[in-house]
Coordinates of C-alpha atoms in Angstrom, one line a residue:
M231 CA -14.1 -11.7 7.6
T232 CA -11.0 -14.2 6.4
E233 CA -11.1 -14.0 2.9
P234 CA -9.4 -10.8 2.3
V235 CA -6.5 -11.7 4.8
A236 CA -6.3 -15.3 3.4
E237 CA -6.2 -13.8 -0.2
A238 CA -3.4 -11.7 1.0
L239 CA -1.1 -14.1 2.8
A240 CA -1.5 -16.0 -0.8
R241 CA -0.5 -12.9 -2.7
I242 CA 2.8 -12.7 -0.1
E243 CA 3.2 -16.8 -1.0
R244 CA 3.3 -15.9 -4.5
L245 CA 5.6 -12.5 -4.9
D246 CA 7.6 -12.1 -1.7
P247 CA 9.8 -14.5 -2.7
E248 CA 10.9 -12.5 -5.9
L249 CA 10.2 -8.7 -4.1
C250 CA 11.6 -9.5 -1.0
A251 CA 9.2 -6.8 1.0
F252 CA 8.5 -9.0 4.1
I253 CA 10.5 -9.6 7.1
E254 CA 7.7 -11.8 8.5
V255 CA 4.7 -13.3 7.5
W256 CA 2.4 -14.9 10.2
D257 CA 0.5 -17.3 8.0
D258 CA -1.1 -19.3 11.3
E259 CA -1.5 -15.9 13.5
A260 CA -3.2 -14.1 10.7
P261 CA -6.3 -16.2 9.9
A262 CA -6.7 -17.4 13.3
R263 CA -7.4 -13.9 14.3
A264 CA -9.5 -12.6 11.4
R265 CA -11.8 -15.9 12.3
T266 CA -12.3 -13.7 15.7
V267 CA -12.9 -10.1 14.7
D268 CA -15.9 -8.2 15.4
R269 CA -17.6 -7.6 12.0
R270 CA -18.7 -4.6 13.4
L271 CA -15.7 -2.5 13.4
P272 CA -14.1 -0.5 10.8
L273 CA -11.9 -2.2 9.4
A274 CA -13.0 -5.5 10.7
G275 CA -11.1 -7.8 8.6
V276 CA -9.2 -5.6 6.6
P277 CA -5.3 -7.1 6.0
F278 CA -2.7 -4.8 6.8
A279 CA 1.5 -4.9 7.2
V280 CA 3.2 -3.4 9.5
K281 CA 7.0 -1.8 9.5
G282 CA 10.0 -3.7 10.7
P283 CA 10.3 -6.1 13.2
S284 CA 8.6 -3.6 16.3
G285 CA 5.7 -3.0 14.1
I286 CA 3.6 -4.9 16.0
R287 CA 3.8 -3.0 19.1
S288 CA 3.8 0.5 17.3
Y289 CA 0.6 2.8 18.8
A290 CA -0.8 2.5 15.1
A291 CA -0.6 -1.0 14.9
E292 CA -2.6 -1.2 18.0
R293 CA -5.0 1.4 17.4
L294 CA -5.9 -0.7 13.6
I295 CA -5.9 -4.2 15.4
A296 CA -8.5 -2.3 18.2
A297 CA -9.9 -1.2 14.3
G298 CA -11.1 -4.7 13.1
A299 CA -7.5 -5.0 11.4
V300 CA -5.9 -7.9 10.7
P301 CA -1.7 -7.1 10.5
V302 CA -0.1 -10.6 8.2
G303 CA 3.2 -9.4 8.5
S304 CA 6.1 -6.9 9.0
T305 CA 7.9 -5.9 6.4
A306 CA 11.5 -5.3 5.0
V307 CA 13.7 -2.0 6.7
P308 CA 17.4 -1.4 5.8
G309 CA 20.1 -3.5 6.7
P310 CA 22.6 -2.9 9.5
G311 CA 25.0 -0.2 8.4
T312 CA 22.6 0.6 5.3
Y313 CA 24.0 4.2 4.2
W314 CA 21.1 6.9 4.4
Q315 CA 18.8 3.9 4.9
T316 CA 17.2 3.6 1.1
W317 CA 16.6 -0.2 1.0
G318 CA 15.6 -2.8 2.7
Q319 CA 16.5 -7.0 3.2
G320 CA 13.7 -9.4 3.5
R321 CA 13.5 -12.8 4.3
Y322 CA 14.5 -13.4 0.5
G323 CA 17.1 -11.0 0.2
R324 CA 17.1 -7.3 -0.9
T325 CA 13.9 -5.8 -1.4
V326 CA 13.6 -4.5 -5.0
N327 CA 11.8 -1.9 -6.8
P328 CA 8.1 -3.3 -7.8
Y329 CA 8.7 -1.7 -11.5
R330 CA 12.5 -1.7 -12.1
A331 CA 13.8 -4.9 -10.0
D332 CA 17.4 -2.7 -10.7
R333 CA 16.8 0.2 -8.6
T334 CA 16.1 0.8 -4.5
P335 CA 12.3 1.3 -3.7
G336 CA 13.8 3.6 -1.6
G337 CA 13.5 3.4 2.3
S338 CA 13.2 3.4 5.1
S339 CA 9.3 2.0 5.3
A340 CA 11.3 -0.3 2.0
G341 CA 8.9 -3.3 2.4
S342 CA 5.8 -1.5 3.7
A343 CA 5.8 0.5 0.3
V344 CA 6.7 -2.8 -2.0
A345 CA 4.1 -4.8 -0.3
V346 CA 1.4 -2.4 -1.3
A347 CA 2.1 -1.4 -4.8
A348 CA 2.3 -4.9 -4.9
G349 CA -1.1 -5.3 -4.1
M350 CA 0.0 -7.8 -1.5
V351 CA -1.7 -5.7 1.1
P352 CA -3.9 -2.6 1.0
L353 CA -2.5 -0.9 4.1
A354 CA 0.7 -0.3 5.7
T355 CA 2.2 1.2 8.6
G356 CA 5.3 3.4 8.2
S357 CA 7.2 5.3 10.1
D358 CA 9.3 9.4 8.6
G359 CA 12.1 11.0 9.7
A360 CA 13.6 12.0 6.7
G361 CA 11.4 11.2 4.3
S362 CA 11.2 7.4 5.2
V363 CA 7.3 7.3 3.5
R364 CA 7.1 9.5 1.5
I365 CA 10.2 8.7 -0.6
P366 CA 9.5 4.8 -0.9
A367 CA 5.6 5.8 -1.6
A368 CA 6.8 8.3 -4.4
W369 CA 9.6 5.7 -6.0
C370 CA 6.9 2.6 -5.7
G371 CA 3.9 4.7 -7.1
V372 CA 1.5 4.5 -4.3
F373 CA 0.4 6.6 -1.3
G374 CA 2.5 7.9 1.4
L375 CA 1.3 9.6 4.5
K376 CA 3.8 11.6 7.0
T377 CA 1.6 13.0 9.9
T378 CA 2.5 16.2 11.5
N379 CA 5.2 15.6 14.1
G380 CA 3.9 15.2 17.8
L381 CA 0.6 13.8 17.0
L382 CA 0.7 10.1 17.2
P383 CA 3.3 8.8 20.1
S384 CA 6.6 8.2 18.7
P385 CA 10.4 6.5 19.9
D386 CA 12.4 8.8 18.3
R387 CA 13.5 10.6 21.5
T388 CA 15.1 13.8 18.4
G389 CA 11.3 14.7 17.5
L390 CA 12.0 13.8 13.9
A391 CA 9.8 10.7 12.9
S392 CA 6.6 10.4 12.6
A393 CA 4.0 8.0 12.4
G394 CA 2.7 7.2 8.6
V395 CA 0.7 5.1 6.2
L396 CA 1.0 3.6 2.8
A397 CA -2.3 2.7 0.7
R398 CA -3.0 2.3 -2.9
S399 CA -4.7 6.0 -2.6
A400 CA -5.0 8.8 -0.3
A401 CA -9.0 7.7 -0.3
E402 CA -7.9 3.8 1.2
A403 CA -6.0 5.7 4.0
R404 CA -9.2 7.2 5.3
P405 CA -9.6 4.7 7.7
Y406 CA -6.0 4.8 9.0
L407 CA -6.2 8.1 9.9
R408 CA -10.1 8.0 11.4
C409 CA -9.1 4.4 13.1
V410 CA -5.6 5.8 14.3
L411 CA -6.7 8.9 15.8
G412 CA -9.2 8.0 17.9
T413 CA -12.1 9.5 16.0
H414 CA -14.2 6.5 14.7
D415 CA -17.2 4.9 16.5
P416 CA -16.7 0.7 17.3
A417 CA -19.8 0.2 16.1
Y418 CA -19.1 3.0 12.4
E419 CA -19.2 2.2 9.0
P420 CA -18.0 -0.7 7.2
A421 CA -13.8 0.4 5.9
D422 CA -16.0 -0.1 2.2
D423 CA -17.5 3.1 3.0
L424 CA -14.7 5.4 4.7
A425 CA -13.1 5.3 1.1
D426 CA -16.1 7.3 -0.3
E427 CA -16.0 9.7 2.8
P428 CA -17.3 13.1 1.5
T429 CA -15.9 16.4 1.9
A430 CA -16.0 19.7 2.5
L431 CA -13.1 20.5 0.6
S432 CA -13.7 24.0 -1.9
L433 CA -12.3 23.8 -4.8
P434 CA -9.6 24.7 -6.2
V435 CA -7.7 25.2 -3.6
P436 CA -4.7 28.2 -3.1
A437 CA -1.7 26.6 -3.2
V438 CA 2.2 27.4 -3.7
Y439 CA 4.0 25.5 -5.7
S440 CA 7.9 25.2 -5.6
P441 CA 10.0 22.8 -7.8
D442 CA 12.7 23.0 -5.7
L443 CA 12.1 25.2 -2.3
G444 CA 15.5 27.3 -3.4
Y445 CA 18.1 24.8 -2.4
A446 CA 17.8 21.3 -4.3
R447 CA 18.8 20.8 -7.8
P448 CA 15.6 18.3 -9.2
D449 CA 16.9 16.3 -12.2
P450 CA 15.4 17.8 -15.3
E451 CA 13.0 14.9 -16.1
V452 CA 11.6 14.8 -12.7
A453 CA 11.1 18.1 -12.1
A454 CA 9.2 17.9 -15.4
V455 CA 7.4 15.0 -14.3
V456 CA 6.5 17.3 -11.5
R457 CA 5.5 20.2 -13.4
A458 CA 3.4 18.6 -15.6
A459 CA 1.0 16.7 -12.8
V460 CA 0.7 20.4 -11.5
E461 CA -0.7 22.1 -14.5
R462 CA -3.2 19.5 -14.5
L463 CA -4.2 19.6 -11.4
V464 CA -4.6 23.5 -12.6
T465 CA -6.4 22.3 -15.5
A466 CA -8.8 20.3 -13.7
G467 CA -9.6 23.1 -11.1
V468 CA -8.4 21.0 -8.5
V469 CA -5.8 24.0 -7.5
R470 CA -5.1 27.4 -8.0
L471 CA -1.7 28.4 -7.3
V472 CA -0.6 31.6 -5.6
R473 CA 1.9 34.4 -5.1
P474 CA 4.5 33.0 -2.6
K475 CA 6.7 36.0 -2.1
D476 CA 5.3 37.6 1.1
A477 CA 4.5 34.1 2.8
R478 CA 8.2 35.2 4.0
Y479 CA 7.7 38.0 4.8
A480 CA 4.2 39.0 6.3
E481 CA 0.9 36.6 7.3
A482 CA -1.2 38.6 5.8
P483 CA -4.7 37.1 4.2
L484 CA -5.0 35.9 0.8
A485 CA -6.1 39.2 -1.6
P486 CA -7.3 38.6 -5.5
N487 CA -4.0 40.1 -7.2
D488 CA -2.1 37.3 -5.1
L489 CA -3.3 34.9 -7.6
L490 CA -0.8 34.2 -10.4
P491 CA -2.0 34.4 -14.0
P492 CA -3.3 31.4 -15.7
S493 CA -1.1 32.4 -18.5
N494 CA 1.8 31.6 -16.3
P495 CA 1.5 30.2 -13.1
L496 CA 4.5 27.5 -12.4
T497 CA 7.2 30.4 -13.2
P498 CA 6.4 32.8 -10.5
A499 CA 9.6 35.8 -10.6
D500 CA 9.3 35.3 -6.4
P501 CA 10.0 31.6 -6.1
F502 CA 8.7 30.2 -2.3
V503 CA 12.1 29.4 -0.7
L504 CA 13.7 27.7 2.6
L505 CA 16.9 26.9 4.2
D506 CA 18.7 24.5 3.0
P507 CA 17.8 22.4 6.4
R508 CA 20.4 19.2 5.8
E509 CA 23.0 20.5 8.4
A510 CA 20.0 21.3 10.6
W511 CA 18.8 17.9 10.4
T512 CA 22.2 16.0 10.9
T513 CA 23.1 17.7 14.1
V514 CA 19.2 17.3 15.5
R515 CA 19.8 13.6 14.3
G516 CA 22.9 13.0 15.8
G517 CA 22.8 14.9 19.2
E518 CA 25.8 16.9 17.7
P519 CA 27.4 18.6 21.2
S520 CA 28.7 21.5 19.6
R521 CA 26.9 24.2 20.8
A522 CA 27.7 26.4 17.8
A523 CA 26.2 23.9 15.7
R524 CA 23.1 23.6 17.4
A525 CA 22.4 27.4 17.8
R526 CA 22.9 27.0 13.6
A527 CA 20.1 24.3 13.8
A528 CA 18.0 26.1 15.8
E529 CA 18.0 29.2 14.1
V530 CA 17.7 27.6 10.2
R531 CA 14.3 25.7 12.4
A532 CA 13.2 29.1 13.4
E533 CA 13.9 31.1 10.2
N534 CA 11.8 28.2 8.2
D535 CA 9.0 27.5 10.7
R536 CA 8.8 31.5 10.1
R537 CA 8.2 31.0 6.5
L538 CA 6.5 27.9 7.1
D539 CA 3.9 29.8 8.7
A540 CA 3.4 33.3 7.1
L541 CA 2.8 30.9 3.6
F542 CA -0.1 28.4 5.3
A543 CA -1.6 31.8 6.6
R544 CA -2.1 32.6 3.2
A545 CA -2.3 29.4 1.3
P546 CA -3.5 25.9 2.9
L547 CA -1.4 23.6 0.5
L548 CA 2.0 23.8 -0.5
L549 CA 3.3 21.4 -3.6
T550 CA 6.8 20.3 -4.5
P551 CA 8.4 16.9 -5.8
V552 CA 9.1 13.9 -3.3
T553 CA 12.2 13.8 -3.7
P554 CA 15.2 15.4 -6.6
N555 CA 16.1 12.1 -8.4
R556 CA 14.5 9.0 -9.3
P557 CA 15.1 5.8 -7.9
H558 CA 19.1 5.2 -7.8
G559 CA 20.3 1.7 -7.9
H560 CA 21.2 -0.9 -5.0
E561 CA 24.6 0.7 -4.8
G562 CA 23.0 3.2 -2.8
P563 CA 22.3 6.6 -3.5
G564 CA 26.5 8.0 -3.4
E565 CA 26.5 11.9 -3.6
L566 CA 23.1 12.2 -3.9
Y567 CA 19.8 13.0 -1.8
S568 CA 17.5 11.6 -1.5
T569 CA 15.8 13.7 1.7
A570 CA 16.7 16.6 0.3
L571 CA 12.7 18.3 -0.7
T572 CA 11.5 15.6 2.3
W573 CA 13.5 16.3 5.9
A574 CA 12.5 20.2 5.7
F575 CA 9.1 19.3 7.0
N576 CA 10.0 16.6 9.9
L577 CA 11.9 19.5 11.3
S578 CA 9.5 21.8 11.1
G579 CA 6.4 19.1 11.9
Q580 CA 4.1 19.7 8.9
P581 CA 2.4 16.8 7.5
A582 CA 3.1 16.2 3.8
A583 CA 2.3 13.1 1.5
S584 CA 3.0 11.8 -1.4
I585 CA 0.8 11.1 -4.6
P586 CA 1.8 9.4 -8.0
A587 CA 2.8 12.1 -10.4
G588 CA 3.8 10.2 -13.4
F589 CA 6.7 8.0 -14.7
T590 CA 9.8 8.9 -16.1
A591 CA 10.7 8.1 -19.8
D592 CA 12.9 4.9 -18.2
G593 CA 9.9 4.0 -15.9
C594 CA 10.6 5.1 -12.7
P595 CA 7.7 6.4 -10.6
V596 CA 8.0 10.2 -9.4
G597 CA 5.5 11.5 -6.5
L598 CA 4.3 14.6 -5.6
Q599 CA 4.4 16.3 -2.3
L600 CA 1.4 17.8 -0.8
V601 CA 1.7 19.7 3.1
A602 CA -0.3 21.3 5.3
A603 CA -0.2 23.4 7.9
R604 CA 0.4 21.8 11.5
G605 CA -2.1 19.7 12.7
A606 CA -4.3 20.1 9.2
D607 CA -3.8 16.1 8.5
A608 CA -7.3 15.5 7.8
A609 CA -8.0 18.1 5.5
L610 CA -4.4 17.3 3.5
L611 CA -6.1 13.8 3.3
D612 CA -8.8 15.4 1.8
M613 CA -6.5 17.7 -0.4
A614 CA -4.7 14.6 -1.1
V615 CA -7.9 12.9 -2.5
A616 CA -8.9 15.1 -4.5
A617 CA -5.6 15.7 -6.6
E618 CA -4.7 11.9 -7.2
K619 CA -7.7 12.2 -9.6
H620 CA -5.7 14.7 -11.8
A621 CA -2.3 14.7 -11.0
A622 CA -1.0 11.4 -12.8
P623 CA -1.3 11.1 -16.7

């Protein structure tokens, strides 16, 4: 059980001085733990990283260790006072994007995403209060999952943050979900088999596609990359796009005439829209004392919940870009809201994932966001496994 851990530590030693993904590396503790792991456990000897200085005490880390995984270090998170928390500060300096060193990897699970993208570890924990797993996953070209809010313990008193995971692929995140949710038997099959676990998913999956949720203003090239990814999913028979119009008004079951014609499935005349959640999110996050602000936030949440509940009563999947923009420079995002398309689902609580969709012409990764109904985390992961085989060119 010691070889995978030794290999991970060697890669960290070689790569981290340039990428700055880690704040601590446990060169002595990790090999010692690996030598004592019960080989019968499902994740026996699998190295993983934890997010931030307190990540080792998280519920997810405890469950992964109980399943035999071995933590090798804690990953970089934003330094004090970083606006919108979109880059990390590692042992050797600022955390850089493994594809473009002049760009941020996203955050706040910055180091976790970089560690996975660079192959230092196959798996890393994260937390997501506005997109903090999905955004770095998208910008580093890996898989990222935000679980249903409240499904797992979280120290966030606002209820916005949820536990998450970053992995090289959706298939490789299956062991995380199985073990962290507590559905594995202590003597279950080894981790190598879990990634290939069969699924009862029926294809094509009815899905609604929204390029902007009605309020974001995506970079045209980012939008084009995501649109092309959705087209590939349609062509491959992974999804079948359906009309979103009635999802805003009624929870009627899907009917045959709700399927969008193959000739023009990506430009429905009645796109799915939500209310812009920015002010509601900031009110909840900041503990806004104004009664009027709290009332407005509650109204936005209630209306968006209604629209999303109606949508998922008719189709199990919503597709959007993860971010409206490509990775920005280390000086900060400026006036851009990289969270514009992610934080809606921290307010509403649905599980959401990012899978690689391709690259912009200047070499920046772009992510496709998949969103499912509350509690449908396992089904979402199955859909992501099917989609990631075809989404990127």
